Coordinates of C-alpha atoms in Angstrom, one line a residue:
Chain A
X1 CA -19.0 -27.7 -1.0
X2 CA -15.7 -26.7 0.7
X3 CA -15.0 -27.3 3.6
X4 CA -18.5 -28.4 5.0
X5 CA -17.5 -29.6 8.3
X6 CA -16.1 -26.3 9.4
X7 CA -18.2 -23.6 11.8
X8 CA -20.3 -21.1 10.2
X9 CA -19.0 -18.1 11.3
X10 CA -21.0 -15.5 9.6
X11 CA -24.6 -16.3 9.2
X12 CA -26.6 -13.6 6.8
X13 CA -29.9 -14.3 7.2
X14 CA -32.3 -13.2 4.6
X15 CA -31.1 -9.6 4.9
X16 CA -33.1 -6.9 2.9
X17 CA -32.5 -3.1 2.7
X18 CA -34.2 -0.5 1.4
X19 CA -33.2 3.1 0.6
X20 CA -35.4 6.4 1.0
X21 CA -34.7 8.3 -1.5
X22 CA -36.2 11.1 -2.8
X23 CA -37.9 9.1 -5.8
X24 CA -39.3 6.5 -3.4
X25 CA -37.9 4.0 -2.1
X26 CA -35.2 1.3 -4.0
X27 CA -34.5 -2.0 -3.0
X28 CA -30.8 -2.4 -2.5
X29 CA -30.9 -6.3 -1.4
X30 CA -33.5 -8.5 -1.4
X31 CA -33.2 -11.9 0.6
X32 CA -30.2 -12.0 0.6
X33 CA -28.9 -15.5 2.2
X34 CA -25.5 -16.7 2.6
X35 CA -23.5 -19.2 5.3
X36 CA -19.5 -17.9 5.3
X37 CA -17.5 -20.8 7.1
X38 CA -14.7 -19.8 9.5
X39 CA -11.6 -19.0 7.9
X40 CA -12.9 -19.3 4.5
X41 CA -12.0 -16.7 1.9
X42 CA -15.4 -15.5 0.0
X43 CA -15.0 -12.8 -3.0
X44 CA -17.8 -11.3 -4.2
X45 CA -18.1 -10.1 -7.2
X46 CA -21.6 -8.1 -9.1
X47 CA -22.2 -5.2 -11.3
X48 CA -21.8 -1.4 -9.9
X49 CA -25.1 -1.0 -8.1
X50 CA -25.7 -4.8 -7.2
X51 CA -25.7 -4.2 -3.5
X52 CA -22.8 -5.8 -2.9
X53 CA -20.9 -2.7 -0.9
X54 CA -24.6 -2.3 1.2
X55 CA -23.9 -6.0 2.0
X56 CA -20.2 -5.6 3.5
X57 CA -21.6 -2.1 5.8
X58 CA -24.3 -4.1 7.0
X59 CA -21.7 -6.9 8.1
X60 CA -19.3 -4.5 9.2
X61 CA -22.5 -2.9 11.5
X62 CA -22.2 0.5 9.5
X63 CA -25.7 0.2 8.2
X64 CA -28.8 -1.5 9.3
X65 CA -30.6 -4.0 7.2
X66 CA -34.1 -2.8 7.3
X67 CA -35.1 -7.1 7.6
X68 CA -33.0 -9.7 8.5
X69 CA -30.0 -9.9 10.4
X70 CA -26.8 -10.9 10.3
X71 CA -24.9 -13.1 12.9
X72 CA -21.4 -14.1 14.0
X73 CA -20.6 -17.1 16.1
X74 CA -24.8 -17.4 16.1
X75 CA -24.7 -14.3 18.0
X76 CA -26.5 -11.3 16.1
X77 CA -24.2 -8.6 15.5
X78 CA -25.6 -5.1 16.0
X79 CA -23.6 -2.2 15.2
X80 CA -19.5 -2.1 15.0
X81 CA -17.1 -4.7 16.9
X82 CA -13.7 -5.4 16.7
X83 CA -14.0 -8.6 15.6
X84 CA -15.2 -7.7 12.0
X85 CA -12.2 -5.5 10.9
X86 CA -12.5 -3.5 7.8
X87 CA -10.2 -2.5 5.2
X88 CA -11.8 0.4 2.6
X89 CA -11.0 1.2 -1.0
X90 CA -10.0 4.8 -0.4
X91 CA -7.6 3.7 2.2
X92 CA -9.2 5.5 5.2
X93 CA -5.6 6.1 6.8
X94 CA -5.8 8.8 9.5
X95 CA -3.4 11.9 7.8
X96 CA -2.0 13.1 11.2
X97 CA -0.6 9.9 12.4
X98 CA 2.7 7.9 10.9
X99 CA 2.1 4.3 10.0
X100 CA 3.0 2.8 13.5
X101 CA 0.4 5.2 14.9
X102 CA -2.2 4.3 12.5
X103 CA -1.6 0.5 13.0
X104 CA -1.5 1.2 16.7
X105 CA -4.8 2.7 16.1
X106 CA -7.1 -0.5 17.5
X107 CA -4.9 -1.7 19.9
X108 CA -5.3 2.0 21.8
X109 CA -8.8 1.8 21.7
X110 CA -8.5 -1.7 23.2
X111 CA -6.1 0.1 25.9
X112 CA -3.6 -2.8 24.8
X113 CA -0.1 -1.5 26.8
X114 CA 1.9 0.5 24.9
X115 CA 5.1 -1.3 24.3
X116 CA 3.2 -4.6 23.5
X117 CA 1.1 -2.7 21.3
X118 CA 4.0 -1.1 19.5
X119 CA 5.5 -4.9 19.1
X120 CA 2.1 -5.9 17.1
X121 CA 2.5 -3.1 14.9
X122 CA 5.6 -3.3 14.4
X123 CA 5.4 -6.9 13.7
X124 CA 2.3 -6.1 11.1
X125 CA 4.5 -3.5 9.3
X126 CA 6.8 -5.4 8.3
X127 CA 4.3 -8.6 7.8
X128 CA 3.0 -6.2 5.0
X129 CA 6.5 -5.2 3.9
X130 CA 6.7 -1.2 5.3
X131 CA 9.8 -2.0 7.7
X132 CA 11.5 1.5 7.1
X133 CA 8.1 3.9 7.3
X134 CA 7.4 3.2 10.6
X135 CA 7.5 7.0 10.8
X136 CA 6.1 8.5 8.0
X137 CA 2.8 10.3 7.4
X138 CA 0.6 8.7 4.6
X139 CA 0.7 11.2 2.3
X140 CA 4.8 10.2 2.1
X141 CA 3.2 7.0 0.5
X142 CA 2.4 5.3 -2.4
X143 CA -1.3 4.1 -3.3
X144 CA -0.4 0.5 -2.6
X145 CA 1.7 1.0 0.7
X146 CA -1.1 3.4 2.0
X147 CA -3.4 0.4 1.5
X148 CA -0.7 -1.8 3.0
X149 CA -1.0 0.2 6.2
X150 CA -4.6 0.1 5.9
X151 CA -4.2 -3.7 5.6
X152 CA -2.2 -4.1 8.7
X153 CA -3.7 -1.9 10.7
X154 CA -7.1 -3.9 10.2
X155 CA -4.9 -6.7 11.3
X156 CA -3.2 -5.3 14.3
X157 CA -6.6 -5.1 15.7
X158 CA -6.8 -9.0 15.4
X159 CA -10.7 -9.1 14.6
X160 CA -11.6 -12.7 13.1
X161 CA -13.8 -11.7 10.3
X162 CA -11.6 -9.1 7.6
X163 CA -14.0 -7.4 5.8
X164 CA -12.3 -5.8 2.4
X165 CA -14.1 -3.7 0.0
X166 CA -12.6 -3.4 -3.5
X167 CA -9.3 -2.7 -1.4
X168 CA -7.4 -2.7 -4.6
X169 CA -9.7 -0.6 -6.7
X170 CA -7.7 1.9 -6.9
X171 CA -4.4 0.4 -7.6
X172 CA -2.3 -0.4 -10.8
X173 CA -2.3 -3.5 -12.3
X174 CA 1.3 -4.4 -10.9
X175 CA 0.6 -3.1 -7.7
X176 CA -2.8 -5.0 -7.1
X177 CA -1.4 -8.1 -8.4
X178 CA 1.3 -8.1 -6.1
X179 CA -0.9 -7.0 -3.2
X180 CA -3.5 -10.2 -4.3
X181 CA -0.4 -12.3 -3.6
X182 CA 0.9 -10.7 -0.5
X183 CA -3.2 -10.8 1.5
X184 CA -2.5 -14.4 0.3
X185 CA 0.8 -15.2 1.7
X186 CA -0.8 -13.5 4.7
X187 CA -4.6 -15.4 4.8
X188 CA -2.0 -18.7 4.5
X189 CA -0.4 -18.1 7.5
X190 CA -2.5 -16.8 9.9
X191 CA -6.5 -17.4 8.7
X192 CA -9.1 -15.0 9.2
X193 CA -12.5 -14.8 7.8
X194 CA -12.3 -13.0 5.0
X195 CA -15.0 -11.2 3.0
X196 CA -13.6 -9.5 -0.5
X197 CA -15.3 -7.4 -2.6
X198 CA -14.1 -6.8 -6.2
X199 CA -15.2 -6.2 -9.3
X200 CA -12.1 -7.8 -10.9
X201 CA -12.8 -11.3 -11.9
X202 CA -9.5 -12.7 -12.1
X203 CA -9.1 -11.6 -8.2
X204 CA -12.0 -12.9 -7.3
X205 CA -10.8 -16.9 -8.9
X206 CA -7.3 -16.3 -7.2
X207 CA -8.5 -15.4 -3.8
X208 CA -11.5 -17.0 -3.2
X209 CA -12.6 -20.4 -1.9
X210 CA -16.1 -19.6 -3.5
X211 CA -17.3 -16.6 -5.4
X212 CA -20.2 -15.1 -5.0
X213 CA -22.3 -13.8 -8.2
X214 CA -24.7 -10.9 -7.4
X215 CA -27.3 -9.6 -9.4
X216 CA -28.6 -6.1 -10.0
X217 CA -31.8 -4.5 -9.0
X218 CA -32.8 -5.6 -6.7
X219 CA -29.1 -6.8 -5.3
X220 CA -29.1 -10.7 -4.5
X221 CA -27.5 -13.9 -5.0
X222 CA -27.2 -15.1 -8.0
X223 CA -24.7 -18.0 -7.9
X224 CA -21.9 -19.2 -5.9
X225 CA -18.9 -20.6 -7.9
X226 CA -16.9 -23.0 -5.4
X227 CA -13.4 -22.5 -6.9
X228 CA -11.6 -26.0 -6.4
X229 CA -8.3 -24.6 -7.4
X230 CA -5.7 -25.5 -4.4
X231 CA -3.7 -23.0 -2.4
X232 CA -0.9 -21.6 -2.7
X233 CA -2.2 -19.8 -5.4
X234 CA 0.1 -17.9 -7.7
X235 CA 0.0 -16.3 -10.7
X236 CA 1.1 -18.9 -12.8
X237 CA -2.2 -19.9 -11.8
X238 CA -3.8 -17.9 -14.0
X239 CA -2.7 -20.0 -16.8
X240 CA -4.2 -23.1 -15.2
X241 CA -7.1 -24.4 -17.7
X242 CA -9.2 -24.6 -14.6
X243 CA -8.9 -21.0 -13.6
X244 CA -9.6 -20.0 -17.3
X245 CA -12.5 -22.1 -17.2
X246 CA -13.8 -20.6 -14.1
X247 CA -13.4 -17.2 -15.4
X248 CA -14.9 -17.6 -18.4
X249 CA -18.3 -18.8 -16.6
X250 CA -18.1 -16.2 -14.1
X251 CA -17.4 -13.1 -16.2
X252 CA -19.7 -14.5 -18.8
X253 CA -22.4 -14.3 -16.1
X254 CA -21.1 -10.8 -14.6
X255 CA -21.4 -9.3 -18.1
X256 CA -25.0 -10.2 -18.5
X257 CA -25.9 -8.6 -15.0
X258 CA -24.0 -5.8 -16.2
X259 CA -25.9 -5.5 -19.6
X260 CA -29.2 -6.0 -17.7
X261 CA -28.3 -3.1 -15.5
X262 CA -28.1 -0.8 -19.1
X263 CA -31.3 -1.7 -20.0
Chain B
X1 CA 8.7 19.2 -12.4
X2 CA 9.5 22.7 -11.0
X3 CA 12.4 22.0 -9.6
X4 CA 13.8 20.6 -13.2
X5 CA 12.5 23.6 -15.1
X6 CA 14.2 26.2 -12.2
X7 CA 17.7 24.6 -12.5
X8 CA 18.0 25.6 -16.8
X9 CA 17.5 28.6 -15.3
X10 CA 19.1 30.8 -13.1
X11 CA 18.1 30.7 -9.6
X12 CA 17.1 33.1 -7.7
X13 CA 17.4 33.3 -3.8
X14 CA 14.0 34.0 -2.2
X15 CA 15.6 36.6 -0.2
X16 CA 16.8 38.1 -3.1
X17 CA 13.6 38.5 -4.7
X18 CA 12.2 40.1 -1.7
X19 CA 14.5 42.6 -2.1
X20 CA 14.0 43.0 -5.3
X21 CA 10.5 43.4 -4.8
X22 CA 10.7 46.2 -2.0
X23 CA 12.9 47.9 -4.8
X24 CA 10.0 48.3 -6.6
X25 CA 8.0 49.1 -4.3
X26 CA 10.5 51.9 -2.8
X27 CA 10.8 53.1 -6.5
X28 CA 7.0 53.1 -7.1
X29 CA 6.6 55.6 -3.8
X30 CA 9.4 57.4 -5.1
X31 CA 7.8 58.0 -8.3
X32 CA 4.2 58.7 -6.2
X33 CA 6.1 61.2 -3.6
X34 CA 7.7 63.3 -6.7
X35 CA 3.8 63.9 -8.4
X36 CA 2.2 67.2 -7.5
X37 CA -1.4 65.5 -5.9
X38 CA 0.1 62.0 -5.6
X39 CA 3.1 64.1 -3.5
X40 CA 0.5 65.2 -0.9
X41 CA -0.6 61.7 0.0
X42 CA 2.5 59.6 -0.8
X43 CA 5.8 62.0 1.1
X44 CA 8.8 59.6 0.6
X45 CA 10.6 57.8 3.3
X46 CA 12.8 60.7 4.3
X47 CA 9.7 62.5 5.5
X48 CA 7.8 59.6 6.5
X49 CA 10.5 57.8 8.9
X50 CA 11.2 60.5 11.2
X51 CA 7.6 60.8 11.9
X52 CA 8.4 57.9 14.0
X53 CA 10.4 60.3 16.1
X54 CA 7.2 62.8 16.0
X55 CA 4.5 60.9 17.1
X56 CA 7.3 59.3 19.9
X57 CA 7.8 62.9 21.1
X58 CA 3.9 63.4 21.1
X59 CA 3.4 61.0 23.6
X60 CA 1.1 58.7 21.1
X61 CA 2.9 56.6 19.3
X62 CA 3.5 53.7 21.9
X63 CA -0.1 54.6 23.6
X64 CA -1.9 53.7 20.1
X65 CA 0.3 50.6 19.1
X66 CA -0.8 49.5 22.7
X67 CA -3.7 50.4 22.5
X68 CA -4.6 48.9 19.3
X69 CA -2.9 45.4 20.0
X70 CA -5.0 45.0 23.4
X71 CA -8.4 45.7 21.1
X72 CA -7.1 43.4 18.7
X73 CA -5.6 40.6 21.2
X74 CA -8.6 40.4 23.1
X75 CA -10.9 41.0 20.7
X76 CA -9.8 38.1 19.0
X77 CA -9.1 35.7 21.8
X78 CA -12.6 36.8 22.7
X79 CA -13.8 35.6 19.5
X80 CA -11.7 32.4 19.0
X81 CA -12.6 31.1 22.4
X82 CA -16.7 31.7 21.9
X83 CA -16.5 30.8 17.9
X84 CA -14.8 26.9 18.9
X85 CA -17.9 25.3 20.6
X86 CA -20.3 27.4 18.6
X87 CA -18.8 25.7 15.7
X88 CA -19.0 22.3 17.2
X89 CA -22.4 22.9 18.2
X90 CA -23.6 23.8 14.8
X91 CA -22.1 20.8 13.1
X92 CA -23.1 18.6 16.0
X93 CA -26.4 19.5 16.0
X94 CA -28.5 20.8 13.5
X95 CA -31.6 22.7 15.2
X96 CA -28.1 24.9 16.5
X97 CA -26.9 25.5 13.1
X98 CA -30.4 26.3 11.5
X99 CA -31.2 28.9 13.7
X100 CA -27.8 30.7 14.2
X101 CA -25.8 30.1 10.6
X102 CA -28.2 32.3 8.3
X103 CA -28.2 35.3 10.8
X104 CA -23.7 34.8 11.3
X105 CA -23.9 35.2 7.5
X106 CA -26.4 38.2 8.0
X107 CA -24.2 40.2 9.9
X108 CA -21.2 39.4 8.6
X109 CA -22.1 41.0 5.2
X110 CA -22.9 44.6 6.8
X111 CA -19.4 46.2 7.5
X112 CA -18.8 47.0 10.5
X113 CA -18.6 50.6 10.5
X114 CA -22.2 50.1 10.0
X115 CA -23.1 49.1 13.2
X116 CA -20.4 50.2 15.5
X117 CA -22.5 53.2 16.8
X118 CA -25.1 50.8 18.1
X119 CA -22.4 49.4 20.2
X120 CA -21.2 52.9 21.5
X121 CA -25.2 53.8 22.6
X122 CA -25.0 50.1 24.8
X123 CA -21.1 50.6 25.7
X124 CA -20.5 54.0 26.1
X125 CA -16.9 55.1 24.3
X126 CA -13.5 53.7 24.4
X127 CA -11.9 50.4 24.7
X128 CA -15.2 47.9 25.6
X129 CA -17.3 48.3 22.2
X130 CA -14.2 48.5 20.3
X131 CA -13.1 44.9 21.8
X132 CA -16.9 44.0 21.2
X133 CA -16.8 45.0 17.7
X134 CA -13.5 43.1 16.7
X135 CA -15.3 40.3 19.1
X136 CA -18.3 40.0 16.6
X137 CA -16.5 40.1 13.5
X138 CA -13.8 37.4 14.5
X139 CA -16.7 35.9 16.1
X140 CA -18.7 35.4 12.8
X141 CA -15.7 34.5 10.4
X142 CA -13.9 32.0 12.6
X143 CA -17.1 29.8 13.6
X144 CA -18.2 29.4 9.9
X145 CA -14.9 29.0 9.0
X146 CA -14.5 25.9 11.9
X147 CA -18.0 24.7 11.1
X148 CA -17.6 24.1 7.3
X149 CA -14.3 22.5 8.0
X150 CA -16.0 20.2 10.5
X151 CA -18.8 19.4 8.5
X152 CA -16.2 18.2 5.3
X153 CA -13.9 15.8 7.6
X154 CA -14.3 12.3 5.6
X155 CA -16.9 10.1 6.7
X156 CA -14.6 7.3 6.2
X157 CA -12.2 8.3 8.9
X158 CA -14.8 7.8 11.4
X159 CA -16.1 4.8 9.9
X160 CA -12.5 3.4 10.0
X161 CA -12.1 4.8 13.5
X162 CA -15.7 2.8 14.7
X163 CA -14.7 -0.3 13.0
X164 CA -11.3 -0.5 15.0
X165 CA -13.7 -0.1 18.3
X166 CA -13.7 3.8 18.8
X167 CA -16.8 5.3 20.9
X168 CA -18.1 8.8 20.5
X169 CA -15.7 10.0 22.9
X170 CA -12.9 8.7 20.8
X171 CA -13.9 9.6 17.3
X172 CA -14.5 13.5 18.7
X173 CA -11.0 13.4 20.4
X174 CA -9.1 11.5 18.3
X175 CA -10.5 12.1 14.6
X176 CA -12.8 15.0 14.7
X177 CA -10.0 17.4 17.0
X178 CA -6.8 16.4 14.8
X179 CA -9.0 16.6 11.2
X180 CA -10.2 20.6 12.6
X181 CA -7.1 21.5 13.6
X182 CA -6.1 22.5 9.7
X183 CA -9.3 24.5 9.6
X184 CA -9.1 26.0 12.8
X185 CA -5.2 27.3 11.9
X186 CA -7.6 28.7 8.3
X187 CA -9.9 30.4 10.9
X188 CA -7.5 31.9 12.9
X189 CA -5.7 33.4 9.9
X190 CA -9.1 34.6 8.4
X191 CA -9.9 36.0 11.9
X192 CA -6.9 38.0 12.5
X193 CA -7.2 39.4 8.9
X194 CA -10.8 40.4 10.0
X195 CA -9.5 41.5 13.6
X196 CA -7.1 44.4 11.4
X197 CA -9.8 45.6 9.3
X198 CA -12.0 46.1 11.9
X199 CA -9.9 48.3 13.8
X200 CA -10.6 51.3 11.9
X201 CA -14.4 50.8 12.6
X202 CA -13.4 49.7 16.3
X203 CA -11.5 52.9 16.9
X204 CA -14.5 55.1 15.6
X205 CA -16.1 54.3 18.8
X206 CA -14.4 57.3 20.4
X207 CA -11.4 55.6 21.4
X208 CA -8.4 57.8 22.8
X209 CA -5.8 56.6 21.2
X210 CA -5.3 53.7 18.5
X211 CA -3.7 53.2 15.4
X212 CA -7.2 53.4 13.8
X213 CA -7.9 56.3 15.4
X214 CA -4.6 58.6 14.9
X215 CA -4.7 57.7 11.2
X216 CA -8.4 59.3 11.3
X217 CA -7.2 62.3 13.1
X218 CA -3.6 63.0 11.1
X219 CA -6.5 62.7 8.1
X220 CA -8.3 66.1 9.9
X221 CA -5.0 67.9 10.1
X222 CA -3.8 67.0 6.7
X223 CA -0.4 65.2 7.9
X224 CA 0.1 63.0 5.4
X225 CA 3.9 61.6 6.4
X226 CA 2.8 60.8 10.3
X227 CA -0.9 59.0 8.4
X228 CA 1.6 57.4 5.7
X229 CA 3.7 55.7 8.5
X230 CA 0.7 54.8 10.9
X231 CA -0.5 53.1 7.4
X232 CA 2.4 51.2 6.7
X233 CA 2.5 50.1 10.5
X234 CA -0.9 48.7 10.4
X235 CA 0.5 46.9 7.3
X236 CA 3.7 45.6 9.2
X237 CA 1.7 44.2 11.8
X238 CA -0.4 42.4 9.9
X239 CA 2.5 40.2 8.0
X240 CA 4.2 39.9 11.6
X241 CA 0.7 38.4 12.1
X242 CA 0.5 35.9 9.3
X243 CA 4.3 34.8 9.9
X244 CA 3.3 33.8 13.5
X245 CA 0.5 31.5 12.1
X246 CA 2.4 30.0 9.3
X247 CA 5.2 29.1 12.1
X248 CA 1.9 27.4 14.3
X249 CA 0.5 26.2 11.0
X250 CA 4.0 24.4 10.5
X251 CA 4.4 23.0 14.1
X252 CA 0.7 21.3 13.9
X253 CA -0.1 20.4 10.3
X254 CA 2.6 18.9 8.8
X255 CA 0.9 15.8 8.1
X256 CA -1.4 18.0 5.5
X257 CA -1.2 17.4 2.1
X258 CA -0.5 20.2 -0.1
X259 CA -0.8 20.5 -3.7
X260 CA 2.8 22.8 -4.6

């Protein structure tokens, strides 16, 4: 396995949840076990309905798991922190504030001082490529930039798990692709825990140290694909006969989940 | 798109079509005033002008403009001020909202001519249950208005706020305050609106003078150019109205998306 020597750094711990819904009650995730190293990149990757969203709120401390826990650093994590950032698929950017306000966001709810703060931000914003729309509002922006901001804002905050759910859902091809490269470029340089949720499988292979295959109904492991490609990953990569290797074994096991969840 | 199509053709100054429009309008009345029944309601302009000058010299006109702006100005700050919390309170907590909400849309539906007596019998006459009246109805209007926009601010802005280490105190001040405001500037509009409409019922509430009221009474005495103006006043007042609020709405929400 990769990199066994490192720290675990995010413990899930036979985590199940259960919804009340007005049919009774249905199992979201069901032991649901997993060891994320530090500064490891994990994608997961399921079926619609497999759980695997339920999975990220209940890192994130958004929702409870109704048994087991989850813990960071061996501490277990109850409720939000700053140290497990999150970056949503429908952006999430706050309307009335410009992009330096929005990335400035965590840093004035740590009471950081203003000019320092304003430094980060403005050293995020142009990490992500945005040097320019400092002063905009987000509806001045593009899909992909507004999830740019969202991107560095969840990095100005400095948390050391990033917690991303299908963050390029919603973007064209292009766009996603080079997004996929810049979070790279980014994860290269300055590491952070990163939890990825996608349903794309080609993202998943060029992102992740190890994929994680999750099965519908109830929502749980199914296999984890270490993916021994090395970094820096481009998208000549895609070509590589070991990425089109891995992706055929992946997807081939994503489609059956997905046809099982037809039935 | 629209901007493409406008240049084939020829543009047209918005200015210019507002005077094209009152145009129409002046011709319309002009057309209304030369009728034999519409001529008793609709006198033209060169009848219903000087009027100005008539109600001056009456000693009224000034009194009911005054008059009618203090029932409407406090009446409305009345309800603005008591409508904000109510709202928060309803979408805050729900016992609040289940017991007030269905009456709020209970009384709102009965006009307020309706019950305007019951206020005179608690009241007396004159300015108080015409400022209560106006109170009620900008009352009801503005807190449903505030509490439906609260209760549609996206979840995920407060999830994103939590997750970046915002408390309660921060996700009310710094999410939930800036997201209202564009329903709050919807409220006020809506309340004002309901503020002017009201006045007639307010000023029924045997008020001495009023716009509300003097239109009622040039009505007994059959002098349509005096009732025509007070009309078209009432009218005036509200767009001055609306133009203040689009100028606030401008100022505060300018981060909005808008479909044009």
């Amino acid at each position: 396995m990769a990199g066994e020597d490192k720290l675990v750094k995010l413990k899930i711990d036979n985590v199940y949840k259960e919804y009340q819904g007005r049919n009774g009650k249905t199992v979201a995730l069901n032991g649901v076990n997993l060891d994320i190293k530090e500064n490891e990149f994990i994608c997961v990757v399921g079926p619609s309905g497999c759980g695997k969203s339920t999975l990220l709120n209940i890192i994130a401390g958004l929702l409870e798991p109704t048994s087991g826990a989850v813990y960071l650093d061996g501490k277990q994590i109850e409720g939000t922190g700053v140290e497990r950032g999150v970056v949503f698929q429908q952006y999430a950017l706050f309307p009335w504030r410009t992009v330096i306000k929005n990335v400035m966001f965590g840093l004035e709810m740590k009471k950081t001082p203003k000019e320092e703060a304003r430094q980060i931000a403005l050293k995020y914003i142009e990490a992500v490529g945005l040097k320019g729309f400092e002063n905009s509002y987000p509806k001045e922006l593009s899909g992909g930039m507004k999830q740019r901001v969202a991107i560095a804002r969840a990095y100005a905050a400095n948390p050391e798990v990033l917690l991303l759910d299908e963050p390029f859902g919603a973007l064209d091809a292009q766009t996603r692709v080079q997004l996929q490269t810049e979070l790279l470029n980014t994860w290269e340089q300055e590491k952070k825990t990163c939890f990825f949720i996608t349903h794309d499988v080609d993202e998943a292979i060029i992102l992740a140290q190890r994929v994680i295959i999750m099965s519908a109904r109830p929502g749980r492991i199914k296999r984890i694909v270490d993916i021994d490609i090395p970094y820096p990953r481009t998208q000549e990569t895609k070509s590589d006969e070991r990425f089109l290797k891995l992706k055929a074994e992946i997807w081939n096991e994503v489609y059956q989940e997905f046809l099982e969840v037809r039935k | 798109m629209s901007e493409e199509k406008k240049k084939k053709k020829v543009v047209i100054n918005d200015k210019v079509w507002l005077l094209i429009s009152l145009c129409a309008a002046l011709l319309l009345w002009y057309l209304l005033s030369l009728g034999k029944a519409t001529g008793r309601s609709f006198p033209f302009a060169d009848k219903v002008v000087p009027s100005v000058k008539t109600m001056i010299d009456r000693g009224a006109f000034w009194k009911d403009i005054r008059s009618s702006m203090l029932c409407v100005v406090a009446g409305f700050g009345l309800g603005f001020i008591t409508s904000l919390p109510i709202a928060f309170l309803m979408a805050w907590y729900q016992p609040v909202q289940k017991i007030i909400e269905p009456w709020i849309n209970f009384i709102r539906n009965i006009p307020a001519l309706g019950y305007a007596p019951l206020l005179v019998l608690i009241f007396g006459v004159g300015q108080k249950p015409a400022i209560i009246l106006i109170w009620i109805c900008t009352f009801m209007t503005m807190s449903i208005t505030i509490y439906q926009g609260i209760k549609n601010i996206d979840v995920t802005l407060i999830k994103a706020a939590r997750v970046l280490g915002a408390n309660d105190f921060d996700i009310f001040l710094k999410i939930i305050c800036p997201a209202t405001v564009p329903f709050i500037i919807t409220a006020v509009r809506l309340g004002l609106g309901a503020a002017l409409t009201t006045l007639l019922a307010a000023e029924s509430t045997g008020a001495q003078y009023g716009i509300g009221m003097r239109i009622r009474s040039l009505s007994n005495s059959f002098e349509a150019a005096p009732m025509l103006m007070y009309i078209i006043l009432l009218g005036i007042i509200g767009l001055l109205l609306v133009k203040v609020v689009d100028i606030i709405e401008r100022k505060l929400t300018g981060w909005q998306e808008k479909i044009n």
